[in-house]
Coordinates of N, CA and C and ligand atoms in Angstrom, one line a residue:
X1 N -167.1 84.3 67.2 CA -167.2 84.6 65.7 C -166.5 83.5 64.9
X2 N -165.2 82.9 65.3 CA -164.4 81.8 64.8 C -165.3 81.0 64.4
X3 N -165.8 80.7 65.7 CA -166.5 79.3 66.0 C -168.0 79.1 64.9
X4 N -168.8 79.8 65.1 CA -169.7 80.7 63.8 C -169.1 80.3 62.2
X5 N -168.5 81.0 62.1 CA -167.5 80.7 60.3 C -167.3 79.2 60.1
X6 N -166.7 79.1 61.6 CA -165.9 77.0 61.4 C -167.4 76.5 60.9
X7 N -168.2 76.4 62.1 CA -169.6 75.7 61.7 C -170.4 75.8 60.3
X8 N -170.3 77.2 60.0 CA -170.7 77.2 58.9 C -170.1 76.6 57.5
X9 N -168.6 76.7 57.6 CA -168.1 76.1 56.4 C -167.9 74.8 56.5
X10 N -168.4 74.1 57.8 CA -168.2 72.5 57.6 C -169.7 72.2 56.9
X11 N -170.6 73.1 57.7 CA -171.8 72.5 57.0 C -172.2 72.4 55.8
X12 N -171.6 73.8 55.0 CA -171.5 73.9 54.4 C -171.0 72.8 52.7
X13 N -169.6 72.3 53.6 CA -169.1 71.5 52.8 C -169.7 70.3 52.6
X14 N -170.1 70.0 54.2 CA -170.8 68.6 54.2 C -172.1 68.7 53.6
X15 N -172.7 69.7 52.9 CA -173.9 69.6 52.1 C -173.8 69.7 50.6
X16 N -172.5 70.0 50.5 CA -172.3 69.8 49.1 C -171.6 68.7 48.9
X17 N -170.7 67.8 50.3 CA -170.4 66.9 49.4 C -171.7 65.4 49.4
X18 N -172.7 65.1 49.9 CA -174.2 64.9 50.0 C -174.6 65.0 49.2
X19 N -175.0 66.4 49.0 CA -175.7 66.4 47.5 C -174.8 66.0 46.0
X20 N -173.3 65.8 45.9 CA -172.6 66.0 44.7 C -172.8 64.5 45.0
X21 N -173.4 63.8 46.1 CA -172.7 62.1 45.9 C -173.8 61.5 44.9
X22 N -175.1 62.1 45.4 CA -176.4 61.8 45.4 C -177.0 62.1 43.8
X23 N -176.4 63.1 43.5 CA -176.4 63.6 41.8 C -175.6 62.4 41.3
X24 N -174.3 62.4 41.7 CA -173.7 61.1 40.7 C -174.5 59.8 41.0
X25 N -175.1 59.3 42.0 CA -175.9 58.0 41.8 C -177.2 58.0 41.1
X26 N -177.6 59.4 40.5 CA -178.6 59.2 40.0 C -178.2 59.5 38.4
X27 N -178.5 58.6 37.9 CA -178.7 58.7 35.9 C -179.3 59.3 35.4
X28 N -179.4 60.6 34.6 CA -180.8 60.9 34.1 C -180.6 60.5 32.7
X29 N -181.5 60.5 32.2 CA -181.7 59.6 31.3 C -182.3 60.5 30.1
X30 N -181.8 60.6 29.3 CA -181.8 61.6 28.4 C -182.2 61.5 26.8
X31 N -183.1 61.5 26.2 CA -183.7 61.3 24.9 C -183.3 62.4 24.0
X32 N -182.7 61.9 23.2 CA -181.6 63.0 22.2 C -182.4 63.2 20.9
X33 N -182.3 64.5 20.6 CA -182.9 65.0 19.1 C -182.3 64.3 18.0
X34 N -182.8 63.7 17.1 CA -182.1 63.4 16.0 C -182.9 64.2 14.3
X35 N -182.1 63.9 13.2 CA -182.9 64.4 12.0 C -182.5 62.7 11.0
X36 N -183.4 62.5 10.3 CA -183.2 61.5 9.5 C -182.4 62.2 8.0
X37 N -181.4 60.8 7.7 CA -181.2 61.8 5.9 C -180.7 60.4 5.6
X38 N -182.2 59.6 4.7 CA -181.9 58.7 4.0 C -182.3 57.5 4.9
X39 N -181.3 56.4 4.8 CA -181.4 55.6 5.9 C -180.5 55.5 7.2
X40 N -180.7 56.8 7.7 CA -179.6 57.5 8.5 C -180.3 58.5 9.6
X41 N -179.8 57.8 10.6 CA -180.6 58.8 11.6 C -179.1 59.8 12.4
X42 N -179.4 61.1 12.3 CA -177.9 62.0 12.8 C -178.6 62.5 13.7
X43 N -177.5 62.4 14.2 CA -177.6 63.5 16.0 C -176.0 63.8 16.4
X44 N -176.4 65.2 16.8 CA -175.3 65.9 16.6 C -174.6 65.4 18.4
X45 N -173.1 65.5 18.2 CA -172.4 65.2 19.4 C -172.8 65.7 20.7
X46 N -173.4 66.6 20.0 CA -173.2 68.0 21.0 C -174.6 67.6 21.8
X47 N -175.1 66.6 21.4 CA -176.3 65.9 22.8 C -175.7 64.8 23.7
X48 N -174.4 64.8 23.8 CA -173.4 64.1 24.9 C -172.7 65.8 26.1
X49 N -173.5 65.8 26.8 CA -172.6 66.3 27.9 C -171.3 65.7 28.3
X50 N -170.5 66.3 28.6 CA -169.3 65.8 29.4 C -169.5 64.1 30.0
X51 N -170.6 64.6 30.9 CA -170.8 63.4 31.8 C -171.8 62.3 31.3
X52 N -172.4 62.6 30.0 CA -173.4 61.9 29.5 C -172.6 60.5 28.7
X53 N -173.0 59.3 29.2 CA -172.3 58.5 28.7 C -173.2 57.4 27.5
X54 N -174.7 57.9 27.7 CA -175.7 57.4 26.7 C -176.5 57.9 26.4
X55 N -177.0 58.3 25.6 CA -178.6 59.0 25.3 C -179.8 57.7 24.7
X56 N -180.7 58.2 24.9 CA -181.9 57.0 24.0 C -182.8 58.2 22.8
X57 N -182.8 57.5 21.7 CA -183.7 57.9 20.6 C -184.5 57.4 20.8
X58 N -186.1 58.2 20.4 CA -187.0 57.4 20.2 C -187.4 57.4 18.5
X59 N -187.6 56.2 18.1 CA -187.6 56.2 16.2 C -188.9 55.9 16.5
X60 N -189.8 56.2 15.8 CA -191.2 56.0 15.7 C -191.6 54.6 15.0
X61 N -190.9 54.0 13.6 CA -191.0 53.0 13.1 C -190.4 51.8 13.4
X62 N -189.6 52.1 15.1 CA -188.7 50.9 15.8 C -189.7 50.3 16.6
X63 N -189.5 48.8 17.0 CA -190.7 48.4 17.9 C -190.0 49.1 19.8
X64 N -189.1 49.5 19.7 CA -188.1 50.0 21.3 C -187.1 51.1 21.0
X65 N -186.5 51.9 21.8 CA -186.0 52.9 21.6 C -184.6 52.5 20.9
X66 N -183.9 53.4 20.8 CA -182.7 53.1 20.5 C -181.5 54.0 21.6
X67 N -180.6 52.8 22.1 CA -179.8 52.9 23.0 C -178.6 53.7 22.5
X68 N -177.8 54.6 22.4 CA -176.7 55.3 22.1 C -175.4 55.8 23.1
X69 N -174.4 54.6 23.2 CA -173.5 54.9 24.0 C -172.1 55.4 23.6
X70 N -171.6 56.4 24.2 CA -170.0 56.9 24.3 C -169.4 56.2 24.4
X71 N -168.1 55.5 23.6 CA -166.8 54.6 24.4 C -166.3 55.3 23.9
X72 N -164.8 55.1 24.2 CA -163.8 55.5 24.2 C -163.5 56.1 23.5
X73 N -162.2 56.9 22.9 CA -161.9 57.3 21.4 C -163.0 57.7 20.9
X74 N -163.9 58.3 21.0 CA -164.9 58.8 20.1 C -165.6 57.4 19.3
X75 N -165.9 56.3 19.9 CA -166.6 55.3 19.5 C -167.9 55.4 19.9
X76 N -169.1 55.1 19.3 CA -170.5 55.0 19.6 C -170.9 53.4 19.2
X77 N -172.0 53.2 20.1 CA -172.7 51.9 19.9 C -173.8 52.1 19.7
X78 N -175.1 51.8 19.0 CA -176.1 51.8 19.3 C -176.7 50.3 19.3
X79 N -177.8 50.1 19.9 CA -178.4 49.0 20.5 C -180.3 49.4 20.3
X80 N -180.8 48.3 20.0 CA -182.2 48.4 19.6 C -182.4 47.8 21.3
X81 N -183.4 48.7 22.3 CA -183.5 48.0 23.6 C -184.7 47.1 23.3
X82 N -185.0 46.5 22.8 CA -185.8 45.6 22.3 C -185.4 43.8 23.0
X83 N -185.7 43.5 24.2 CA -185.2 42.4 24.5 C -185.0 40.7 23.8
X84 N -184.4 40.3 23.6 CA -184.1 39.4 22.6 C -184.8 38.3 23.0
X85 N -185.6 37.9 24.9 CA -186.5 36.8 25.3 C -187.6 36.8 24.7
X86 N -188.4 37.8 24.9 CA -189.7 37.8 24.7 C -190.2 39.2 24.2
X87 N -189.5 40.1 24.2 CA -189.5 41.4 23.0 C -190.0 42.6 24.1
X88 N -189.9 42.3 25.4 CA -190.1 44.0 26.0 C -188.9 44.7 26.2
X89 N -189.1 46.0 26.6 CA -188.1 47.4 26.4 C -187.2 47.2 27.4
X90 N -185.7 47.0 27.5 CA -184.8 46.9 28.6 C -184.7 48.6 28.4
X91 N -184.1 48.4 30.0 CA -183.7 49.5 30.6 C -182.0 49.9 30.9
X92 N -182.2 50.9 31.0 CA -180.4 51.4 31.0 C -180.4 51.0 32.3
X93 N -179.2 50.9 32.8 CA -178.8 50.3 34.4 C -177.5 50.6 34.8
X94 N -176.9 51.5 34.8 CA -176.0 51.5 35.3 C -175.0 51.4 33.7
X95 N -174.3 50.5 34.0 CA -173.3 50.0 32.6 C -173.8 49.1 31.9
X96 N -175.4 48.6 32.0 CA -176.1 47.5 31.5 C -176.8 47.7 31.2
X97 N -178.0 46.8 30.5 CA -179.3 47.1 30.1 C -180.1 45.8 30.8
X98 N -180.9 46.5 31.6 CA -181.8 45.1 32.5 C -183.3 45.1 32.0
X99 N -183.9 43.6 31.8 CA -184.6 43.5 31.3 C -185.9 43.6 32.2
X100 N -186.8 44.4 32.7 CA -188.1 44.3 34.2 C -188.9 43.3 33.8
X101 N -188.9 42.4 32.5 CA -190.0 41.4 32.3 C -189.3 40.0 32.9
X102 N -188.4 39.2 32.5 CA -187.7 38.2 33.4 C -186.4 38.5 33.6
X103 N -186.1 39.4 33.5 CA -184.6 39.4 34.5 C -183.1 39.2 33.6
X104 N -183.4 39.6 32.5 CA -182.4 39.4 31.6 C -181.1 40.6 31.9
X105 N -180.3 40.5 31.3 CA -179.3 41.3 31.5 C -178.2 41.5 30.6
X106 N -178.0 43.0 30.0 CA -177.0 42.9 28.8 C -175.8 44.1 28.7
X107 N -174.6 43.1 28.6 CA -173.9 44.4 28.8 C -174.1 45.7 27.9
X108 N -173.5 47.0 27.6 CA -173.4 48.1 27.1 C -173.0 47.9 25.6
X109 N -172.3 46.9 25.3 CA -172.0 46.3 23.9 C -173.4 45.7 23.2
X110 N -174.4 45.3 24.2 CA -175.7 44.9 23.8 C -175.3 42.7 24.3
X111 N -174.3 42.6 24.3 CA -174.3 40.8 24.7 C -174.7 40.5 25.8
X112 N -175.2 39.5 25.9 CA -176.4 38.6 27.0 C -175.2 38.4 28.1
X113 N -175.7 38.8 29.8 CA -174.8 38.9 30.8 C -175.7 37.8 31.8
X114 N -177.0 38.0 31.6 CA -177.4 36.6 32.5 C -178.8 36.6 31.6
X115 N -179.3 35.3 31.3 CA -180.4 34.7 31.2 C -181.7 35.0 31.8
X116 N -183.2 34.9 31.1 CA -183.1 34.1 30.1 C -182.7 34.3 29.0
X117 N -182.3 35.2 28.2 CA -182.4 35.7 27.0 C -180.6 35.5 26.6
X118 N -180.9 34.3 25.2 CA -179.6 34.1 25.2 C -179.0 34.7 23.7
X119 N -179.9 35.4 23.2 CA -179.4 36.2 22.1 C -179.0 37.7 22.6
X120 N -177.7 38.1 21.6 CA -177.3 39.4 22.2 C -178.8 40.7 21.4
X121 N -178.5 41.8 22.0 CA -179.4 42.7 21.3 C -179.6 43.3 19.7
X122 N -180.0 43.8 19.4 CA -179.9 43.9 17.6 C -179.1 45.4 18.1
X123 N -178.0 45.2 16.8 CA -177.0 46.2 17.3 C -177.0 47.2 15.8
X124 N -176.7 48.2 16.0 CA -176.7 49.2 14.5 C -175.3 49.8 13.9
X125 N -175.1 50.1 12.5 CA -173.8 50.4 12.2 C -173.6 51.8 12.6
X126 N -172.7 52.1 13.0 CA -172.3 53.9 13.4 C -171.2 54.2 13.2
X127 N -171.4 55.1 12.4 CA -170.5 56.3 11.4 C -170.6 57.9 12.0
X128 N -169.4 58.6 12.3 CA -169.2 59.6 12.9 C -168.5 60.5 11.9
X129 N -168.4 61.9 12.4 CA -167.7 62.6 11.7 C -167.3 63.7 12.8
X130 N -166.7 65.0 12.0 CA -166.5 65.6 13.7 C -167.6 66.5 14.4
X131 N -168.6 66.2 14.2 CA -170.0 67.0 14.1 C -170.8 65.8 14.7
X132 N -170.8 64.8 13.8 CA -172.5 64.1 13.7 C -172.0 62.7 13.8
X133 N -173.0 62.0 14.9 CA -172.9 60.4 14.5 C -174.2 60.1 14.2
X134 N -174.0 58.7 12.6 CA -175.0 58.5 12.0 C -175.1 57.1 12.0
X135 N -176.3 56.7 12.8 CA -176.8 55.5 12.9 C -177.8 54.6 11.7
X136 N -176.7 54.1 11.1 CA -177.9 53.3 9.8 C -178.4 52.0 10.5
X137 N -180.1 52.6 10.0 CA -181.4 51.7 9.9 C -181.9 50.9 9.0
Ligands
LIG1 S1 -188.7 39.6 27.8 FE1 -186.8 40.2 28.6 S2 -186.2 38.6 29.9 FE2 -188.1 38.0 29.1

């Protein structure tokens, strides 16, 4: 009966810690509600989970989505993913934004990490409050 219980709670463990590794290597990638007021796009904090460290908007009148990252202190970035080489959509990557058309690469700040693309990304002003961060367009 020992023997029974032991096996079970190892397997047990060893499948949750597997699965808990396998969720953190995967990003999901999350497209956040906004409302426009003026030339101001808001979206409430409260589309950052704990562990959510970016969301993407989609603006209808942008030629690429818009990137929205958490730093520190309650700081936000946003970033037009609009690649600065030749104009296709980068991708979130980790702590970066990689470009699938030639290979460009840009940190989370939006600035060029490897070539070709030697301009940084178009970056947006953001204004927070204890509710709402508002990204002017
Ligand atoms: S369009 Fe992005 S690297 Fe060329």
């Amino acid at each position: 009966m020992y023997r029974k219980e032991f096996i079970k709670t190892v397997s047990l463990l060893t499948i949750g810690t597997i699965s808990g590794s396998l969720l953190n290597g995967c990003a999901v990638i999350k497209y956040a509600q906004y409302s426009i007021d003026g030339n101001k796009l808001v979206i409430k904090k409260s589309e950052f989970s704990d562990m959510q460290k970016f969301v993407l908007l989609n603006v209808s009148n942008l030629p690429a989505a818009i990137y929205l990252r958490r730093n520190e202190n309650d700081a936000f970035t946003a970033l037009l993913t609009q690649c600065t080489h030749k104009g296709c959509e980068v991708d979130p990557d980790y702590d970066m934004l990689s470009c699938p058309c030639h290979g460009s690469k840009y940190s989370s700040a939006g600035e060029v990490i490897s070539p070709p693309a030697t301009e940084p990304l178009k970056k947006f002003d953001v204004l927070t409050d204890s509710e709402n961060i508002y990204i002017i367009i």
